Amino acid sequence: MVSLTTPVCDFGQAAIDFELPGVDGQIWTLDKARGEQGLLIAFICNHCPYVKAIQDRLVRDCAELKALGINTIAIMSNDPNEYEEDSFENMQAVAEKWQFPFPYVLDETQAVAKAYGAVCTPDFFGYNADLQLQYRGRLDESRKQAADAHVRRDLFEAMKQVAQTGQGPLEQIPSMGCSIKWKA
């Protein structure tokens, strides 16, 4: 397992459209997923210890962001042939277990992850109402273990600012996680 950090935010970069199947049986597109004030795209998977350490916080923060007009969509781009835990059936089970307040979709060809330049799980892309990138950072101080419950909620605070002003914070700390498992 290779641990990587995300690149610096490329402010203003436009979101790229997609059409991906969700564990809810629907086909999700960029336009269908977006909220009135923006969209958070989270590249996650089921097996990664970095993602497992933040599941409860991710669910909490995304539910609270939805109330601010920021919707979320989670994309699983790993090769499930390499990690059975990342299969579509297991995606359905994880979404149900954690009661995801957002669509969880499969990027089977990995084209969406490549188009966005996603490098790890979790990898967060926060967009404003005009679908311009404003955040590319971490959820909080959590790594392979959850951080203290009272740490600063980096992603939530950044996306709250995006909802209110359309602009993300200039200071952002990169997310860290397992490398995306690319197909050969």
PDB file of C-alpha atoms in Angstrom:
ATOM      1  CA  MET A   1       0.000   0.000   0.000  1.00  0.00           C
ATOM      2  CA  VAL A   2       1.504   3.296  -1.144  1.00  0.00           C
ATOM      3  CA  SER A   3       0.633   6.428   0.839  1.00  0.00           C
ATOM      4  CA  LEU A   4       0.308   9.614  -1.221  1.00  0.00           C
ATOM      5  CA  THR A   5      -0.679  13.245  -0.692  1.00  0.00           C
ATOM      6  CA  THR A   6      -2.837  15.289  -3.040  1.00  0.00           C
ATOM      7  CA  PRO A   7      -1.534  18.197  -5.158  1.00  0.00           C
ATOM      8  CA  VAL A   8      -2.233  21.851  -4.333  1.00  0.00           C
ATOM      9  CA  CYS A   9      -5.661  23.199  -5.307  1.00  0.00           C
ATOM     10  CA  ASP A  10      -5.858  24.510  -8.881  1.00  0.00           C
ATOM     11  CA  PHE A  11      -8.351  27.289  -8.089  1.00  0.00           C
ATOM     12  CA  GLY A  12     -11.021  27.838 -10.738  1.00  0.00           C
ATOM     13  CA  GLN A  13     -10.465  24.564 -12.596  1.00  0.00           C
ATOM     14  CA  ALA A  14     -13.804  23.440 -14.054  1.00  0.00           C
ATOM     15  CA  ALA A  15     -15.457  20.234 -12.895  1.00  0.00           C
ATOM     16  CA  ILE A  16     -15.504  17.463 -15.496  1.00  0.00           C
ATOM     17  CA  ASP A  17     -18.768  15.762 -16.398  1.00  0.00           C
ATOM     18  CA  PHE A  18     -19.282  12.068 -15.781  1.00  0.00           C
ATOM     19  CA  GLU A  19     -21.980   9.401 -16.028  1.00  0.00           C
ATOM     20  CA  LEU A  20     -21.520   6.682 -13.409  1.00  0.00           C
ATOM     21  CA  PRO A  21     -23.707   3.943 -11.897  1.00  0.00           C
ATOM     22  CA  GLY A  22     -24.620   4.378  -8.242  1.00  0.00           C
ATOM     23  CA  VAL A  23     -25.192   1.744  -5.596  1.00  0.00           C
ATOM     24  CA  ASP A  24     -28.749   3.142  -5.446  1.00  0.00           C
ATOM     25  CA  GLY A  25     -29.458   1.883  -8.994  1.00  0.00           C
ATOM     26  CA  GLN A  26     -29.352   5.361 -10.543  1.00  0.00           C
ATOM     27  CA  ILE A  27     -26.963   6.795 -13.124  1.00  0.00           C
ATOM     28  CA  TRP A  28     -25.289   9.919 -11.721  1.00  0.00           C
ATOM     29  CA  THR A  29     -23.963  12.884 -13.701  1.00  0.00           C
ATOM     30  CA  LEU A  30     -22.227  16.062 -12.617  1.00  0.00           C
ATOM     31  CA  ASP A  31     -25.406  18.094 -13.104  1.00  0.00           C
ATOM     32  CA  LYS A  32     -27.571  15.601 -11.210  1.00  0.00           C
ATOM     33  CA  ALA A  33     -25.123  15.505  -8.271  1.00  0.00           C
ATOM     34  CA  ARG A  34     -24.479  19.247  -7.831  1.00  0.00           C
ATOM     35  CA  GLY A  35     -26.047  21.317  -5.101  1.00  0.00           C
ATOM     36  CA  GLU A  36     -27.294  24.881  -5.282  1.00  0.00           C
ATOM     37  CA  GLN A  37     -24.075  26.191  -3.677  1.00  0.00           C
ATOM     38  CA  GLY A  38     -21.609  23.610  -4.990  1.00  0.00           C
ATOM     39  CA  LEU A  39     -20.422  20.033  -5.061  1.00  0.00           C
ATOM     40  CA  LEU A  40     -17.920  17.960  -3.135  1.00  0.00           C
ATOM     41  CA  ILE A  41     -16.471  15.053  -5.102  1.00  0.00           C
ATOM     42  CA  ALA A  42     -14.821  12.473  -2.845  1.00  0.00           C
ATOM     43  CA  PHE A  43     -12.720   9.688  -4.322  1.00  0.00           C
ATOM     44  CA  ILE A  44     -12.965   6.922  -1.724  1.00  0.00           C
ATOM     45  CA  CYS A  45     -12.963   3.128  -1.518  1.00  0.00           C
ATOM     46  CA  ASN A  46     -13.944   0.426   0.958  1.00  0.00           C
ATOM     47  CA  HIS A  47     -10.609  -1.137   1.923  1.00  0.00           C
ATOM     48  CA  CYS A  48      -8.391   1.892   2.589  1.00  0.00           C
ATOM     49  CA  PRO A  49      -7.513   2.451   6.277  1.00  0.00           C
ATOM     50  CA  TYR A  50      -7.412   6.232   5.699  1.00  0.00           C
ATOM     51  CA  VAL A  51     -11.026   6.164   4.444  1.00  0.00           C
ATOM     52  CA  LYS A  52     -12.147   3.770   7.182  1.00  0.00           C
ATOM     53  CA  ALA A  53     -10.730   6.157   9.799  1.00  0.00           C
ATOM     54  CA  ILE A  54     -12.981   9.008   8.613  1.00  0.00           C
ATOM     55  CA  GLN A  55     -16.235   7.274   7.584  1.00  0.00           C
ATOM     56  CA  ASP A  56     -18.283   8.641  10.487  1.00  0.00           C
ATOM     57  CA  ARG A  57     -16.898  12.183  10.059  1.00  0.00           C
ATOM     58  CA  LEU A  58     -17.383  12.118   6.302  1.00  0.00           C
ATOM     59  CA  VAL A  59     -21.033  11.146   6.748  1.00  0.00           C
ATOM     60  CA  ARG A  60     -21.515  13.845   9.426  1.00  0.00           C
ATOM     61  CA  ASP A  61     -19.810  16.605   7.447  1.00  0.00           C
ATOM     62  CA  CYS A  62     -21.538  15.795   4.156  1.00  0.00           C
ATOM     63  CA  ALA A  63     -24.953  15.761   5.836  1.00  0.00           C
ATOM     64  CA  GLU A  64     -24.219  19.185   7.345  1.00  0.00           C
ATOM     65  CA  LEU A  65     -22.875  20.532   4.030  1.00  0.00           C
ATOM     66  CA  LYS A  66     -26.050  19.405   2.261  1.00  0.00           C
ATOM     67  CA  ALA A  67     -28.012  21.723   4.572  1.00  0.00           C
ATOM     68  CA  LEU A  68     -25.752  24.556   3.284  1.00  0.00           C
ATOM     69  CA  GLY A  69     -26.482  23.713  -0.378  1.00  0.00           C
ATOM     70  CA  ILE A  70     -23.301  21.706  -1.013  1.00  0.00           C
ATOM     71  CA  ASN A  71     -24.048  18.204  -2.299  1.00  0.00           C
ATOM     72  CA  THR A  72     -21.540  15.353  -2.251  1.00  0.00           C
ATOM     73  CA  ILE A  73     -20.857  12.405  -4.519  1.00  0.00           C
ATOM     74  CA  ALA A  74     -18.385   9.642  -3.641  1.00  0.00           C
ATOM     75  CA  ILE A  75     -16.568   7.884  -6.474  1.00  0.00           C
ATOM     76  CA  MET A  76     -14.852   4.492  -6.158  1.00  0.00           C
ATOM     77  CA  SER A  77     -12.202   4.129  -8.870  1.00  0.00           C
ATOM     78  CA  ASN A  78     -10.041   1.278  -7.561  1.00  0.00           C
ATOM     79  CA  ASP A  79      -9.634  -1.944  -9.503  1.00  0.00           C
ATOM     80  CA  PRO A  80     -11.879  -4.392  -7.568  1.00  0.00           C
ATOM     81  CA  ASN A  81      -9.993  -7.302  -9.157  1.00  0.00           C
ATOM     82  CA  GLU A  82      -7.037  -6.275  -7.009  1.00  0.00           C
ATOM     83  CA  TYR A  83      -9.117  -5.596  -3.884  1.00  0.00           C
ATOM     84  CA  GLU A  84     -12.319  -7.670  -3.539  1.00  0.00           C
ATOM     85  CA  GLU A  85     -13.405  -5.416  -0.667  1.00  0.00           C
ATOM     86  CA  ASP A  86     -13.890  -2.676  -3.296  1.00  0.00           C
ATOM     87  CA  SER A  87     -16.429  -4.670  -5.351  1.00  0.00           C
ATOM     88  CA  PHE A  88     -19.761  -3.083  -6.311  1.00  0.00           C
ATOM     89  CA  GLU A  89     -21.586  -5.414  -3.908  1.00  0.00           C
ATOM     90  CA  ASN A  90     -19.313  -4.311  -1.076  1.00  0.00           C
ATOM     91  CA  MET A  91     -19.827  -0.671  -2.071  1.00  0.00           C
ATOM     92  CA  GLN A  92     -23.566  -1.240  -1.606  1.00  0.00           C
ATOM     93  CA  ALA A  93     -22.972  -2.810   1.817  1.00  0.00           C
ATOM     94  CA  VAL A  94     -20.689   0.038   2.977  1.00  0.00           C
ATOM     95  CA  ALA A  95     -23.131   2.714   1.792  1.00  0.00           C
ATOM     96  CA  GLU A  96     -25.945   0.989   3.670  1.00  0.00           C
ATOM     97  CA  LYS A  97     -23.902   0.376   6.829  1.00  0.00           C
ATOM     98  CA  TRP A  98     -22.824   4.036   7.086  1.00  0.00           C
ATOM     99  CA  GLN A  99     -26.113   5.433   5.733  1.00  0.00           C
ATOM    100  CA  PHE A 100     -24.276   7.573   3.176  1.00  0.00           C
ATOM    101  CA  PRO A 101     -26.181  10.864   2.697  1.00  0.00           C
ATOM    102  CA  PHE A 102     -24.726  11.040  -0.826  1.00  0.00           C
ATOM    103  CA  PRO A 103     -24.527   8.868  -3.950  1.00  0.00           C
ATOM    104  CA  TYR A 104     -21.724   6.285  -4.027  1.00  0.00           C
ATOM    105  CA  VAL A 105     -20.771   5.523  -7.624  1.00  0.00           C
ATOM    106  CA  LEU A 106     -18.419   3.199  -9.498  1.00  0.00           C
ATOM    107  CA  ASP A 107     -15.790   4.497 -11.938  1.00  0.00           C
ATOM    108  CA  GLU A 108     -15.185   1.072 -13.493  1.00  0.00           C
ATOM    109  CA  THR A 109     -13.004   2.328 -16.372  1.00  0.00           C
ATOM    110  CA  GLN A 110     -11.098   4.710 -14.054  1.00  0.00           C
ATOM    111  CA  ALA A 111     -11.547   7.419 -16.702  1.00  0.00           C
ATOM    112  CA  VAL A 112     -13.150   9.836 -14.233  1.00  0.00           C
ATOM    113  CA  ALA A 113     -10.362   9.498 -11.661  1.00  0.00           C
ATOM    114  CA  LYS A 114      -7.800  10.044 -14.418  1.00  0.00           C
ATOM    115  CA  ALA A 115      -9.670  13.066 -15.812  1.00  0.00           C
ATOM    116  CA  TYR A 116      -9.785  14.676 -12.355  1.00  0.00           C
ATOM    117  CA  GLY A 117      -6.201  13.761 -11.521  1.00  0.00           C
ATOM    118  CA  ALA A 118      -7.253  11.865  -8.391  1.00  0.00           C
ATOM    119  CA  VAL A 119      -4.281  10.186  -6.758  1.00  0.00           C
ATOM    120  CA  CYS A 120      -5.410   8.651  -3.487  1.00  0.00           C
ATOM    121  CA  THR A 121      -8.287   7.676  -1.232  1.00  0.00           C
ATOM    122  CA  PRO A 122      -9.604   9.884   0.155  1.00  0.00           C
ATOM    123  CA  ASP A 123      -9.103  12.643  -2.415  1.00  0.00           C
ATOM    124  CA  PHE A 124     -11.500  15.598  -2.118  1.00  0.00           C
ATOM    125  CA  PHE A 125     -12.428  18.098  -4.838  1.00  0.00           C
ATOM    126  CA  GLY A 126     -14.642  20.953  -3.594  1.00  0.00           C
ATOM    127  CA  TYR A 127     -16.470  23.068  -6.171  1.00  0.00           C
ATOM    128  CA  ASN A 128     -18.506  26.278  -5.860  1.00  0.00           C
ATOM    129  CA  ALA A 129     -21.921  26.934  -7.418  1.00  0.00           C
ATOM    130  CA  ASP A 130     -20.239  27.598 -10.783  1.00  0.00           C
ATOM    131  CA  LEU A 131     -18.460  24.217 -10.500  1.00  0.00           C
ATOM    132  CA  GLN A 132     -15.045  25.870 -10.195  1.00  0.00           C
ATOM    133  CA  LEU A 133     -12.534  24.106  -7.953  1.00  0.00           C
ATOM    134  CA  GLN A 134     -12.069  25.819  -4.591  1.00  0.00           C
ATOM    135  CA  TYR A 135     -10.802  23.048  -2.285  1.00  0.00           C
ATOM    136  CA  ARG A 136      -8.358  20.166  -2.643  1.00  0.00           C
ATOM    137  CA  GLY A 137      -7.436  19.270   0.898  1.00  0.00           C
ATOM    138  CA  ARG A 138      -7.947  16.930   3.785  1.00  0.00           C
ATOM    139  CA  LEU A 139     -11.042  16.157   5.840  1.00  0.00           C
ATOM    140  CA  ASP A 140      -9.175  16.792   9.100  1.00  0.00           C
ATOM    141  CA  GLU A 141      -5.999  15.647  10.903  1.00  0.00           C
ATOM    142  CA  SER A 142      -7.021  11.972  10.700  1.00  0.00           C
ATOM    143  CA  ARG A 143      -4.583   9.601   9.070  1.00  0.00           C
ATOM    144  CA  LYS A 144      -4.884   5.803   9.388  1.00  0.00           C
ATOM    145  CA  GLN A 145      -6.518   6.415  12.762  1.00  0.00           C
ATOM    146  CA  ALA A 146      -9.211   8.953  13.498  1.00  0.00           C
ATOM    147  CA  ALA A 147      -7.893  12.201  14.969  1.00  0.00           C
ATOM    148  CA  ASP A 148      -9.148  13.605  18.251  1.00  0.00           C
ATOM    149  CA  ALA A 149     -12.851  14.441  18.086  1.00  0.00           C
ATOM    150  CA  HIS A 150     -12.206  18.154  18.636  1.00  0.00           C
ATOM    151  CA  VAL A 151      -9.764  18.828  15.765  1.00  0.00           C
ATOM    152  CA  ARG A 152     -10.500  21.492  13.169  1.00  0.00           C
ATOM    153  CA  ARG A 153     -12.874  20.245  10.486  1.00  0.00           C
ATOM    154  CA  ASP A 154     -10.781  21.418   7.504  1.00  0.00           C
ATOM    155  CA  LEU A 155     -13.042  20.186   4.701  1.00  0.00           C
ATOM    156  CA  PHE A 156     -16.279  21.232   6.403  1.00  0.00           C
ATOM    157  CA  GLU A 157     -15.006  24.734   7.222  1.00  0.00           C
ATOM    158  CA  ALA A 158     -13.590  25.189   3.711  1.00  0.00           C
ATOM    159  CA  MET A 159     -16.789  24.069   1.991  1.00  0.00           C
ATOM    160  CA  LYS A 160     -18.913  26.162   4.370  1.00  0.00           C
ATOM    161  CA  GLN A 161     -16.837  29.156   3.230  1.00  0.00           C
ATOM    162  CA  VAL A 162     -17.373  28.101  -0.410  1.00  0.00           C
ATOM    163  CA  ALA A 163     -21.146  27.931   0.185  1.00  0.00           C
ATOM    164  CA  GLN A 164     -21.141  31.412   1.734  1.00  0.00           C
ATOM    165  CA  THR A 165     -18.653  33.227  -0.525  1.00  0.00           C
ATOM    166  CA  GLY A 166     -17.999  31.054  -3.586  1.00  0.00           C
ATOM    167  CA  GLN A 167     -14.301  31.061  -2.657  1.00  0.00           C
ATOM    168  CA  GLY A 168     -12.210  28.440  -0.879  1.00  0.00           C
ATOM    169  CA  PRO A 169      -9.485  29.193   1.676  1.00  0.00           C
ATOM    170  CA  LEU A 170      -6.049  30.029   0.298  1.00  0.00           C
ATOM    171  CA  GLU A 171      -4.354  27.853   2.923  1.00  0.00           C
ATOM    172  CA  GLN A 172      -5.154  24.165   2.421  1.00  0.00           C
ATOM    173  CA  ILE A 173      -3.497  21.049   3.828  1.00  0.00           C
ATOM    174  CA  PRO A 174      -3.330  18.156   1.335  1.00  0.00           C
ATOM    175  CA  SER A 175      -5.280  14.979   1.906  1.00  0.00           C
ATOM    176  CA  MET A 176      -3.292  11.807   2.502  1.00  0.00           C
ATOM    177  CA  GLY A 177      -4.294   8.266   1.694  1.00  0.00           C
ATOM    178  CA  CYS A 178      -3.711   5.027  -0.163  1.00  0.00           C
ATOM    179  CA  SER A 179      -2.850   5.260  -3.842  1.00  0.00           C
ATOM    180  CA  ILE A 180      -5.665   4.549  -6.279  1.00  0.00           C
ATOM    181  CA  LYS A 181      -5.311   0.960  -7.469  1.00  0.00           C
ATOM    182  CA  TRP A 182      -4.961   1.434 -11.216  1.00  0.00           C
ATOM    183  CA  LYS A 183      -5.702  -1.325 -13.690  1.00  0.00           C
ATOM    184  CA  ALA A 184      -2.697  -2.698 -15.540  1.00  0.00           C
TER     185      ALA A 184
END
